Short mmCIF file of C-alpha atoms in Angstrom, two decimals:
data_model
loop_
_atom_site.label_atom_id
_atom_site.label_comp_id
_atom_site.label_asym_id
_atom_site.label_seq_id
_atom_site.Cartn_x
_atom_site.Cartn_y
_atom_site.Cartn_z
CA MET A 21 -7.88 -1.01 -36.69
CA PHE A 22 -7.58 2.64 -35.81
CA ALA A 23 -10.08 2.14 -32.95
CA ASP A 24 -7.83 -0.58 -31.52
CA VAL A 25 -4.82 1.72 -31.66
CA LEU A 26 -6.88 4.40 -29.96
CA ILE A 27 -7.66 2.07 -27.04
CA TYR A 28 -3.99 1.31 -26.64
CA LEU A 29 -3.06 5.01 -26.81
CA LEU A 30 -5.76 5.83 -24.26
CA ALA A 31 -4.30 3.27 -21.82
CA LEU A 32 -0.85 4.73 -22.35
CA THR A 33 -2.10 8.32 -21.99
CA ALA A 34 -4.05 7.53 -18.82
CA SER A 35 -1.02 5.87 -17.19
CA THR A 36 1.25 8.72 -18.21
CA GLY A 37 -1.16 11.44 -17.11
CA GLY A 38 -1.88 9.68 -13.82
CA GLY A 39 1.84 9.29 -13.26
CA TRP A 40 2.53 13.02 -13.68
CA TYR A 41 -0.37 13.82 -11.35
CA LEU A 42 1.21 11.57 -8.68
CA TRP A 43 4.78 12.63 -9.45
CA ARG A 44 5.59 14.10 -6.03
CA ARG A 45 4.30 11.11 -4.09
CA VAL A 46 6.10 8.32 -5.91
CA SER A 47 9.56 6.82 -5.57
CA MET A 48 12.44 7.60 -7.90
CA ALA A 49 11.94 4.32 -9.76
CA SER A 50 8.33 5.28 -10.51
CA GLN A 51 9.40 8.75 -11.59
CA ILE A 52 11.79 7.23 -14.14
CA LEU A 53 8.93 5.01 -15.30
CA ILE A 54 6.69 8.06 -15.74
CA VAL A 55 9.32 9.79 -17.89
CA LEU A 56 9.69 6.57 -19.89
CA LEU A 57 5.93 6.37 -20.44
CA SER A 58 5.96 10.00 -21.61
CA LEU A 59 8.69 9.25 -24.16
CA THR A 60 6.73 6.21 -25.32
CA LEU A 61 3.57 8.27 -25.68
CA LEU A 62 5.43 10.87 -27.73
CA SER A 63 6.94 8.26 -30.02
CA GLU A 64 3.61 6.46 -30.45
CA PHE A 65 1.84 9.72 -31.19
CA LEU A 66 4.40 10.55 -33.86
CA THR A 67 4.08 7.06 -35.31
CA HIS A 68 0.31 6.55 -35.38
CA ILE A 69 -1.23 10.00 -35.38
CA SER A 70 1.08 12.47 -37.04
CA GLY A 71 1.60 10.45 -40.23
CA MET A 72 5.38 10.57 -40.09
CA PRO A 73 7.02 8.91 -43.11
CA ALA A 74 8.67 5.52 -42.70
CA ALA A 75 12.35 6.50 -42.81
CA PRO A 76 12.32 9.17 -40.05
CA ARG A 77 10.04 6.88 -38.05
CA MET A 78 12.72 4.19 -38.08
CA VAL A 79 15.34 6.72 -36.98
CA MET A 80 13.07 7.74 -34.13
CA TYR A 81 12.73 4.08 -33.04
CA ILE A 82 16.50 3.71 -33.21
CA ILE A 83 16.92 6.68 -30.88
CA TYR A 84 14.05 5.58 -28.64
CA THR A 85 15.28 1.99 -28.16
CA PRO A 86 18.54 2.55 -26.21
CA LEU A 87 16.98 5.47 -24.36
CA SER A 88 13.95 3.51 -23.15
CA PHE A 89 15.83 0.32 -22.29
CA SER A 90 18.53 2.18 -20.40
CA MET A 91 15.69 3.65 -18.32
CA TYR A 92 14.29 0.17 -17.68
CA VAL A 93 17.72 -0.95 -16.52
CA TRP A 94 18.00 2.19 -14.36
CA ILE A 95 14.70 1.26 -12.68
CA TYR A 96 16.02 -2.21 -11.93
CA HIS A 97 19.29 -0.71 -10.69
CA LEU A 98 17.24 1.18 -8.09
CA LEU A 99 15.10 -1.81 -7.12
CA LEU A 100 17.72 -4.58 -7.01
CA ARG A 101 19.93 -4.76 -3.92
CA GLY A 102 23.35 -6.28 -3.30
CA ASN A 103 26.74 -5.63 -4.84
CA PHE A 104 26.37 -8.36 -7.46
CA ASN A 105 23.01 -7.05 -8.71
CA GLN A 106 24.24 -3.49 -8.75
CA ARG A 107 27.27 -4.44 -10.85
CA LEU A 108 25.13 -6.59 -13.11
CA THR A 109 22.66 -3.79 -13.83
CA THR A 110 25.57 -1.44 -14.56
CA PHE A 111 26.84 -4.03 -17.05
CA PHE A 112 23.35 -4.37 -18.55
CA PHE A 113 23.21 -0.61 -18.94
CA LEU A 114 26.24 -0.83 -21.23
CA VAL A 115 24.73 -3.83 -23.05
CA VAL A 116 21.52 -2.00 -23.94
CA LEU A 117 23.41 1.08 -25.08
CA ILE A 118 25.71 -1.01 -27.25
CA ALA A 119 22.85 -3.14 -28.61
CA GLY A 120 20.61 -0.15 -29.22
CA ILE A 121 23.25 1.93 -30.97
CA GLY A 122 25.59 -0.74 -32.30
CA ALA A 123 23.02 -2.93 -34.02
CA PRO A 124 21.76 -0.29 -36.51
CA LEU A 125 25.28 1.03 -36.91
CA PHE A 126 27.09 -2.22 -37.67
CA VAL A 127 24.51 -4.91 -38.43
CA THR A 128 21.29 -3.49 -39.88
CA SER A 129 20.76 0.08 -41.01
CA PHE A 130 19.25 3.34 -39.84
CA VAL A 131 16.17 3.01 -42.02
CA GLN A 132 15.27 -0.43 -40.71
CA PHE A 133 13.24 -1.23 -37.62
CA PRO A 134 15.75 -1.98 -34.80
CA SER A 135 14.54 -5.56 -34.19
CA LEU A 136 17.96 -6.93 -33.25
CA GLY A 137 18.59 -4.23 -30.67
CA ILE A 138 15.11 -4.59 -29.21
CA SER A 139 15.43 -8.38 -29.03
CA ILE A 140 18.70 -8.18 -27.08
CA CYS A 141 17.37 -5.45 -24.80
CA SER A 142 14.14 -7.32 -24.10
CA LEU A 143 16.21 -10.31 -22.95
CA VAL A 144 18.04 -7.99 -20.55
CA VAL A 145 14.73 -6.80 -19.11
CA VAL A 146 13.51 -10.40 -18.70
CA VAL A 147 16.70 -11.35 -16.80
CA CYS A 148 16.38 -8.30 -14.56
CA SER A 149 12.74 -9.11 -13.80
CA LEU A 150 13.66 -12.68 -12.81
CA LEU A 151 16.40 -11.34 -10.52
CA LEU A 152 13.88 -9.03 -8.89
CA PHE A 153 11.40 -11.89 -8.39
CA ALA A 154 14.19 -13.85 -6.69
CA GLN A 155 14.96 -10.89 -4.45
CA MET A 156 11.30 -10.54 -3.50
CA LEU A 157 11.22 -14.20 -2.44
CA GLN A 158 14.32 -13.75 -0.28
CA SER A 159 12.91 -10.71 1.56
CA PRO A 160 9.12 -10.93 1.70
CA GLU A 161 7.27 -7.88 3.02
CA ASP A 162 4.37 -7.86 5.43
CA VAL A 163 2.14 -6.23 2.82
CA ALA A 164 -0.05 -8.43 0.57
CA LEU A 165 1.65 -9.19 -2.74
CA THR A 166 -1.13 -7.63 -4.82
CA GLN A 167 -0.65 -4.37 -2.90
CA GLN A 168 3.03 -4.14 -3.76
CA PRO A 169 3.77 -1.89 -6.74
CA VAL A 170 6.99 -3.77 -7.49
CA PHE A 171 5.03 -6.99 -8.09
CA TRP A 172 2.83 -5.42 -10.77
CA LEU A 173 5.70 -3.57 -12.40
CA ASN A 174 7.83 -6.68 -12.55
CA THR A 175 5.03 -8.97 -13.75
CA ALA A 176 4.09 -6.54 -16.53
CA LEU A 177 7.70 -6.24 -17.68
CA LEU A 178 8.30 -10.00 -17.58
CA ILE A 179 5.19 -10.95 -19.54
CA TYR A 180 5.35 -8.12 -22.04
CA TRP A 181 9.00 -8.42 -22.99
CA THR A 182 8.96 -12.23 -23.08
CA VAL A 183 6.03 -12.26 -25.47
CA PHE A 184 7.40 -9.26 -27.37
CA PHE A 185 10.72 -10.99 -27.93
CA PHE A 186 8.98 -14.00 -29.43
CA ARG A 187 6.46 -11.97 -31.36
CA HIS A 188 9.18 -9.89 -32.96
CA ALA A 189 11.16 -12.91 -34.05
CA LEU A 190 8.05 -14.38 -35.66
CA TYR A 191 6.96 -11.09 -37.20
CA ASP A 192 10.20 -10.65 -39.09
CA VAL A 193 9.65 -14.02 -40.76
CA MET A 194 5.95 -13.55 -41.48
CA VAL A 195 6.07 -10.04 -42.80
CA THR A 196 8.30 -11.17 -45.64
CA ASP A 197 6.70 -14.50 -46.57
CA SER A 198 3.11 -14.15 -45.45
CA PRO A 199 2.20 -10.57 -44.56
CA GLU A 200 -1.57 -11.26 -44.33
CA GLN A 201 -0.93 -13.53 -41.33
CA THR A 202 0.63 -10.73 -39.30
CA THR A 203 -2.80 -9.34 -38.34
CA LEU A 204 -3.12 -11.84 -35.51
CA LEU A 205 0.30 -10.88 -34.17
CA ASP A 206 -0.65 -7.21 -34.38
CA ASP A 207 -3.83 -7.89 -32.38
CA ILE A 208 -1.92 -9.86 -29.76
CA HIS A 209 0.63 -7.06 -29.48
CA LEU A 210 -2.09 -4.45 -29.19
CA TRP A 211 -3.97 -6.11 -26.33
CA LEU A 212 -0.76 -7.06 -24.62
CA SER A 213 0.25 -3.39 -24.78
CA VAL A 214 -3.08 -2.31 -23.26
CA PHE A 215 -2.50 -4.79 -20.39
CA TYR A 216 1.11 -3.63 -20.09
CA TYR A 217 0.52 0.11 -19.80
CA ALA A 218 -2.55 -0.30 -17.61
CA THR A 219 -0.55 -2.48 -15.22
CA LEU A 220 2.34 0.00 -15.16
CA GLY A 221 -0.15 2.76 -14.34
CA TYR A 222 -1.58 0.63 -11.53
CA SER A 223 1.91 0.07 -10.08
CA ILE A 224 2.50 3.85 -10.06
CA LYS A 225 -0.81 4.37 -8.27
CA LEU A 226 0.07 1.76 -5.64
CA ASP A 227 3.50 3.33 -5.16
CA ALA A 228 1.91 6.74 -4.55
CA GLY A 229 -0.52 5.19 -2.08
CA ARG A 230 2.26 3.56 -0.03
CA ARG A 231 4.21 6.78 0.22
CA SER A 232 1.23 9.02 1.05
CA PRO A 233 1.19 10.69 4.52
CA ALA A 234 -1.84 8.59 5.51
CA ALA A 235 -0.05 5.37 4.65
CA LYS A 236 3.06 6.45 6.58
CA HIS A 237 0.87 7.21 9.60
CA LEU A 238 -0.63 3.72 9.39
CA GLN A 239 2.85 2.20 9.13
CA MET B 10 1.61 -28.84 -60.98
CA GLN B 11 -0.88 -27.48 -58.52
CA ASP B 12 0.26 -29.97 -55.87
CA VAL B 13 3.88 -28.85 -56.30
CA ASP B 14 2.81 -25.17 -55.89
CA LEU B 15 0.80 -25.91 -52.78
CA GLN B 16 3.55 -27.87 -50.99
CA PRO B 17 5.84 -24.90 -50.02
CA GLN B 18 2.74 -22.94 -48.83
CA ASN B 19 1.50 -25.92 -46.76
CA THR B 20 4.96 -26.34 -45.24
CA PHE B 21 5.09 -22.63 -44.40
CA ASN B 22 1.63 -22.71 -42.80
CA SER B 23 2.56 -25.66 -40.61
CA GLU B 24 5.73 -23.84 -39.61
CA ILE B 25 3.64 -20.82 -38.64
CA GLN B 26 1.33 -23.05 -36.64
CA THR B 27 4.29 -24.61 -34.89
CA ALA B 28 5.68 -21.19 -34.15
CA MET B 29 2.31 -20.01 -32.79
CA PHE B 30 2.11 -23.14 -30.66
CA ILE B 31 5.55 -22.42 -29.25
CA GLY B 32 4.49 -18.84 -28.62
CA ALA B 33 1.39 -19.96 -26.76
CA LEU B 34 3.47 -22.43 -24.78
CA LEU B 35 5.95 -19.69 -23.90
CA PHE B 36 3.13 -17.47 -22.69
CA ALA B 37 1.73 -20.37 -20.65
CA VAL B 38 5.15 -20.95 -19.08
CA VAL B 39 5.44 -17.28 -18.13
CA ALA B 40 1.91 -17.26 -16.71
CA ALA B 41 2.63 -20.46 -14.76
CA PHE B 42 5.80 -18.88 -13.40
CA VAL B 43 3.88 -15.85 -12.15
CA ILE B 44 1.26 -18.07 -10.48
CA PHE B 45 3.99 -20.21 -8.90
CA PHE B 46 5.69 -17.04 -7.66
CA ILE B 47 2.48 -15.82 -6.00
CA PHE B 48 2.03 -19.10 -4.11
CA ARG B 49 5.68 -19.31 -3.11
CA TYR B 50 5.70 -15.68 -1.96
CA ARG B 51 2.70 -16.29 0.28
CA GLN B 52 4.49 -19.27 1.83
CA LYS B 53 7.56 -17.13 2.45
CA GLN B 54 5.41 -14.40 4.00
CA VAL B 55 3.89 -16.88 6.44
CA GLU B 56 7.36 -18.22 7.39
CA HIS B 57 8.69 -14.70 7.77
CA THR B 58 5.76 -13.68 9.99
CA ARG B 59 6.26 -16.75 12.14
CA GLU B 60 9.98 -16.02 12.57
CA LYS B 61 9.24 -12.41 13.43
CA GLU B 62 6.74 -13.47 16.11
CA GLN B 63 9.27 -15.88 17.60
CA LEU B 64 11.94 -13.18 17.69
CA GLN B 65 9.45 -10.76 19.24
CA GLN B 66 8.59 -13.30 21.94
CA GLN B 67 12.28 -13.93 22.62
CA MET B 68 12.94 -10.24 22.91
CA GLU B 69 10.03 -9.74 25.29
CA SER B 70 11.27 -12.60 27.48
CA GLU B 71 14.74 -11.09 27.52
CA MET B 72 13.37 -7.69 28.44
CA LEU B 73 11.26 -9.17 31.22
CA ARG B 74 14.24 -11.08 32.56
CA SER B 75 16.38 -7.93 32.43
CA GLN B 76 13.73 -5.92 34.25
CA ILE B 77 13.48 -8.55 36.99
CA GLU B 78 17.27 -8.60 37.38
CA ILE B 79 17.41 -4.83 37.55
CA SER B 80 14.71 -4.82 40.25
CA GLU B 81 16.69 -7.41 42.22
CA GLN B 82 19.82 -5.30 41.99
CA VAL B 83 17.97 -2.22 43.20
CA VAL B 84 16.67 -4.16 46.22
CA GLN B 85 20.19 -5.43 46.92
CA ARG B 86 21.56 -1.93 46.77
CA ILE B 87 18.90 -0.66 49.21
CA SER B 88 19.79 -3.51 51.53
CA GLN B 89 23.50 -2.75 51.31
CA GLU B 90 23.04 1.00 51.89
CA LEU B 91 20.80 0.38 54.88
CA HIS B 92 23.25 -2.10 56.37
CA ASP B 93 26.50 -0.27 55.67
CA ASN B 94 25.51 3.31 56.45
CA ILE B 95 22.20 3.86 58.15
CA ALA B 96 22.18 0.81 60.41
CA GLN B 97 25.75 1.58 61.56
CA THR B 98 24.85 5.19 62.36
CA LEU B 99 21.75 4.21 64.34
CA THR B 100 23.70 1.49 66.18
CA ILE B 101 26.24 4.06 67.39
CA ALA B 102 23.39 6.41 68.40
CA LYS B 103 21.81 3.58 70.39
CA PHE B 104 25.12 2.84 72.09
CA TYR B 105 25.49 6.49 73.10
CA LEU B 106 21.96 6.58 74.49
CA SER B 107 22.32 3.29 76.37
CA ASN B 108 25.69 3.98 78.05
CA GLY B 109 27.41 6.72 80.00
CA ASP B 110 26.83 8.39 83.36
CA ALA B 111 25.13 11.65 84.35
CA THR B 112 28.21 13.78 83.71
CA THR B 113 28.57 12.75 80.10
CA GLN B 114 24.84 12.44 79.38
CA GLN B 115 24.37 15.84 77.74
CA THR B 116 27.35 15.34 75.44
CA ARG B 117 26.19 11.89 74.49
CA MET B 118 22.63 13.19 73.89
CA GLN B 119 24.02 15.85 71.57
CA SER B 120 26.14 13.28 69.70
CA SER B 121 23.18 10.92 69.42
CA LYS B 122 21.02 13.72 68.04
CA GLU B 123 23.65 14.43 65.41
CA LEU B 124 23.94 10.75 64.53
CA VAL B 125 20.19 10.34 64.19
CA ALA B 126 20.02 13.48 62.08
CA ARG B 127 22.76 12.05 59.88
CA ALA B 128 20.89 8.76 59.57
CA ILE B 129 17.73 10.60 58.57
CA HIS B 130 19.68 12.62 56.02
CA GLU B 131 21.26 9.46 54.57
CA LEU B 132 17.85 7.77 54.39
CA ARG B 133 16.41 10.78 52.61
CA ASP B 134 19.33 10.81 50.15
CA LEU B 135 18.93 7.10 49.52
CA SER B 136 15.22 7.50 48.94
CA GLN B 137 15.74 10.41 46.57
CA SER B 138 18.49 8.73 44.62
CA LEU B 139 16.35 5.63 44.10
CA ASN B 140 13.29 7.63 43.14
CA GLY B 141 13.16 8.22 39.38
CA ASN B 142 10.74 11.09 39.79
CA TYR B 143 13.46 13.00 41.60
CA VAL B 144 15.43 13.13 38.35
CA LEU B 145 12.39 14.17 36.31
CA GLU B 146 11.26 16.83 38.75
CA LEU B 147 14.70 18.34 39.08
CA GLY B 148 15.64 17.94 35.42
CA LEU B 149 18.44 15.67 34.25
CA GLU B 150 21.03 18.45 34.02
CA GLU B 151 20.51 19.64 37.59
CA ALA B 152 20.28 16.06 38.92
CA VAL B 153 23.61 15.19 37.23
CA LYS B 154 25.29 18.30 38.68
CA ARG B 155 24.05 17.51 42.20
CA GLU B 156 25.04 13.84 41.93
CA LEU B 157 28.56 14.67 40.76
CA ALA B 158 28.91 17.21 43.59
CA LEU B 159 28.27 14.44 46.17
CA PHE B 160 31.41 12.54 45.15
CA PRO B 161 34.71 13.60 46.74
CA PHE B 162 37.00 13.41 43.70
CA ALA B 163 39.99 15.76 43.66
CA GLU B 164 39.27 16.97 40.13
CA LYS B 165 35.87 16.87 38.48
CA SER B 166 34.80 18.17 35.07
CA LEU B 167 31.35 18.21 33.57
CA GLU B 168 30.32 18.97 30.01
CA ILE B 169 26.58 18.90 29.54
CA LEU B 170 24.44 19.92 26.57
CA LEU B 171 21.15 18.09 26.43
CA PRO B 172 18.64 17.94 23.57
CA GLU B 173 15.06 18.84 24.39
CA ASN B 174 13.45 15.61 23.26
CA LEU B 175 14.80 13.09 25.77
CA ASN B 176 11.96 11.00 27.11
CA ASP B 177 11.51 10.15 30.82
CA GLN B 178 12.88 6.63 30.50
CA GLN B 179 16.05 7.83 28.78
CA GLN B 180 16.65 10.49 31.43
CA ILE B 181 16.26 8.03 34.28
CA ILE B 182 18.49 5.40 32.69
CA LEU B 183 21.23 7.90 31.88
CA PHE B 184 21.11 9.11 35.48
CA ARG B 185 21.27 5.57 36.88
CA CYS B 186 24.24 4.74 34.64
CA LEU B 187 26.00 7.86 35.84
CA GLN B 188 25.27 6.97 39.50
CA GLU B 189 26.54 3.43 39.06
CA SER B 190 29.70 4.55 37.25
CA LEU B 191 30.54 7.18 39.87
CA ASN B 192 29.95 4.65 42.67
CA ASN B 193 32.29 2.19 40.95
CA ILE B 194 34.99 4.86 40.55
CA LEU B 195 34.69 5.79 44.22
CA LYS B 196 34.80 2.19 45.46
CA HIS B 197 37.37 0.60 43.15
CA ALA B 198 39.28 3.02 40.94
CA ASN B 199 41.23 5.13 43.42
CA ALA B 200 40.91 7.96 40.89
CA LYS B 201 41.85 11.59 41.37
CA LYS B 202 40.23 12.98 38.25
CA THR B 203 36.77 12.30 36.83
CA GLU B 204 35.31 13.66 33.63
CA VAL B 205 31.64 13.46 32.70
CA LYS B 206 30.22 14.38 29.31
CA LEU B 207 26.52 14.33 28.49
CA LYS B 208 25.70 15.77 25.10
CA GLN B 209 24.08 15.10 21.75
CA GLU B 210 26.19 13.74 18.91
CA GLY B 211 24.27 13.57 15.67
CA GLU B 212 21.19 11.43 16.19
CA LYS B 213 22.41 10.00 19.50
CA ILE B 214 22.85 11.21 23.07
CA LEU B 215 26.27 10.38 24.51
CA LEU B 216 27.11 9.82 28.17
CA SER B 217 30.84 9.42 28.75
CA ILE B 218 32.41 8.91 32.18
CA SER B 219 36.22 8.83 32.35
CA ASP B 220 38.60 8.49 35.27
CA ASP B 221 42.36 8.23 35.75
CA GLY B 222 42.14 5.37 38.20
CA ILE B 223 43.63 1.89 38.36
CA GLY B 224 40.98 0.36 36.12
CA PHE B 225 39.54 -3.12 36.61
CA SER B 226 42.21 -5.30 38.23
CA ASN B 227 42.22 -9.06 38.64
CA HIS B 228 40.21 -8.65 41.83
CA THR B 229 37.33 -6.83 40.25
CA SER B 230 35.41 -8.29 37.34
CA THR B 231 34.29 -6.33 34.30
CA ASN B 232 31.14 -8.40 34.41
CA GLY B 233 30.05 -7.24 37.85
CA LEU B 234 26.40 -6.78 38.65
CA GLY B 235 26.60 -2.99 38.30
CA LEU B 236 28.07 -3.08 34.81
CA THR B 237 25.71 -5.84 33.73
CA SER B 238 22.77 -3.83 34.98
CA MET B 239 23.96 -0.78 33.06
CA LYS B 240 24.38 -2.78 29.86
CA GLN B 241 20.93 -4.30 30.21
CA ARG B 242 19.26 -0.97 30.86
CA VAL B 243 20.98 0.60 27.87
CA GLN B 244 20.11 -2.33 25.58
CA LEU B 245 16.47 -2.06 26.64
CA LEU B 246 16.44 1.34 24.99
CA ARG B 247 18.34 0.12 21.88
CA GLY B 248 21.48 1.94 22.97
CA THR B 249 25.16 0.95 22.95
CA PHE B 250 27.56 0.40 25.86
CA GLU B 251 31.37 0.52 25.49
CA MET B 252 34.14 0.37 28.04
CA LYS B 253 37.80 1.19 27.34
CA GLN B 254 40.77 0.90 29.66
CA GLU B 255 43.61 3.19 28.59
CA ALA B 256 45.21 5.39 31.26
CA GLY B 257 42.15 4.86 33.41
CA THR B 258 38.66 3.78 32.41
CA THR B 259 36.17 5.33 30.04
CA ILE B 260 32.56 4.24 29.78
CA ARG B 261 30.64 5.41 26.71
CA ILE B 262 26.89 5.02 26.51
CA THR B 263 24.82 6.16 23.53
CA LEU B 264 21.05 6.23 23.19
CA PRO B 265 19.10 7.06 20.05
CA VAL B 266 17.42 10.42 20.12
CA GLU B 267 13.87 10.48 18.79
CA PRO B 268 13.43 12.95 15.92
#
């Protein structure tokens, strides 16, 4: 089990480290993503490696949730164009803050995993990713789709948070009534996370490549 | 008793299986969406490329048509200049040489010499003014000053501050627009005062020619060949052309300056 977690942490570390190495050559959206990956790495390190007790770990997740999702919404605010999309992402920014802070404050508690907040916020990310897919179809670029960093970023976010939303809903039921059956869900989550962070790292690499002086010369 | 104990567990297991099935279905739907998106995006790319090519072809046809029209107008102008000025001068010189008696011959010879010299001078001027290299060799600033000096307006003002990175085509087109505008003012406007500005404004170069004349009346069209030619030349270089008529006429031409 620990070996599996290590693989996942390695993927996350590689994407984060690569992102900082390419910091100056990437767009602002990618820079926000790199900061987000760094926060994720820190929280995962504290969770899995440092042996933090359960209660402060939950508080850390409660702080991390609105922070990370507001950064996701910020990324989409930079990528989505048009007055309607800009206003919508501003609204979503408030939604994730309210969900992330309000849910533990008024519905659950500060020593419980913030499932409700994460579920609402993951829906927001899914909606934003669908809007971005629609925008990409309206204004196709001349570059091949697989060479566009936005495609990989958006695909990773859509798949991860859709599956995560469902997995979380199921987990909450299983962990109470049948905890031995959660192993499969943990494995799915682990490999999905490896795919997720590796894809995010790839999108950062592509973004740096497009904005390099050589690429600009070719354009 | 055992059967009763097993029933809630069996029900729960089937619920878990249903939930897992729904989860797998959800993942399949998401994956299918991504695959559909890839295919649809490729279709859109092909359509977009096709539209771009069509627009490019249209633009090239328009540019070619504009260039042909401009060439025609230049030829017409040469023809008009030769007919109106040079041919008249040489006709008078021929008349002087063909007529008269011995007593007036020397005077007529002198007059004819002067007329021929004038015709040669006018031909040289015409040739220079139509030759784009003249502008490039002299420099746009000097060429503009000399051109403005040729026109007999009562009051003339010139403000000129050129950037260093104007390319040859831009210099020639700005000069031609200036020539055309000044010719129009001389022929139609009955203006006393003319103001020319040629300077950089931000990321554009501005050419502004103003006069205090009578403007375009009912007898003269704002869509004359000269103005049309100017507009076409400016549009070829992705510039803008504006004309205002308030207490005279002002023509404003802007061209983008390359960084």
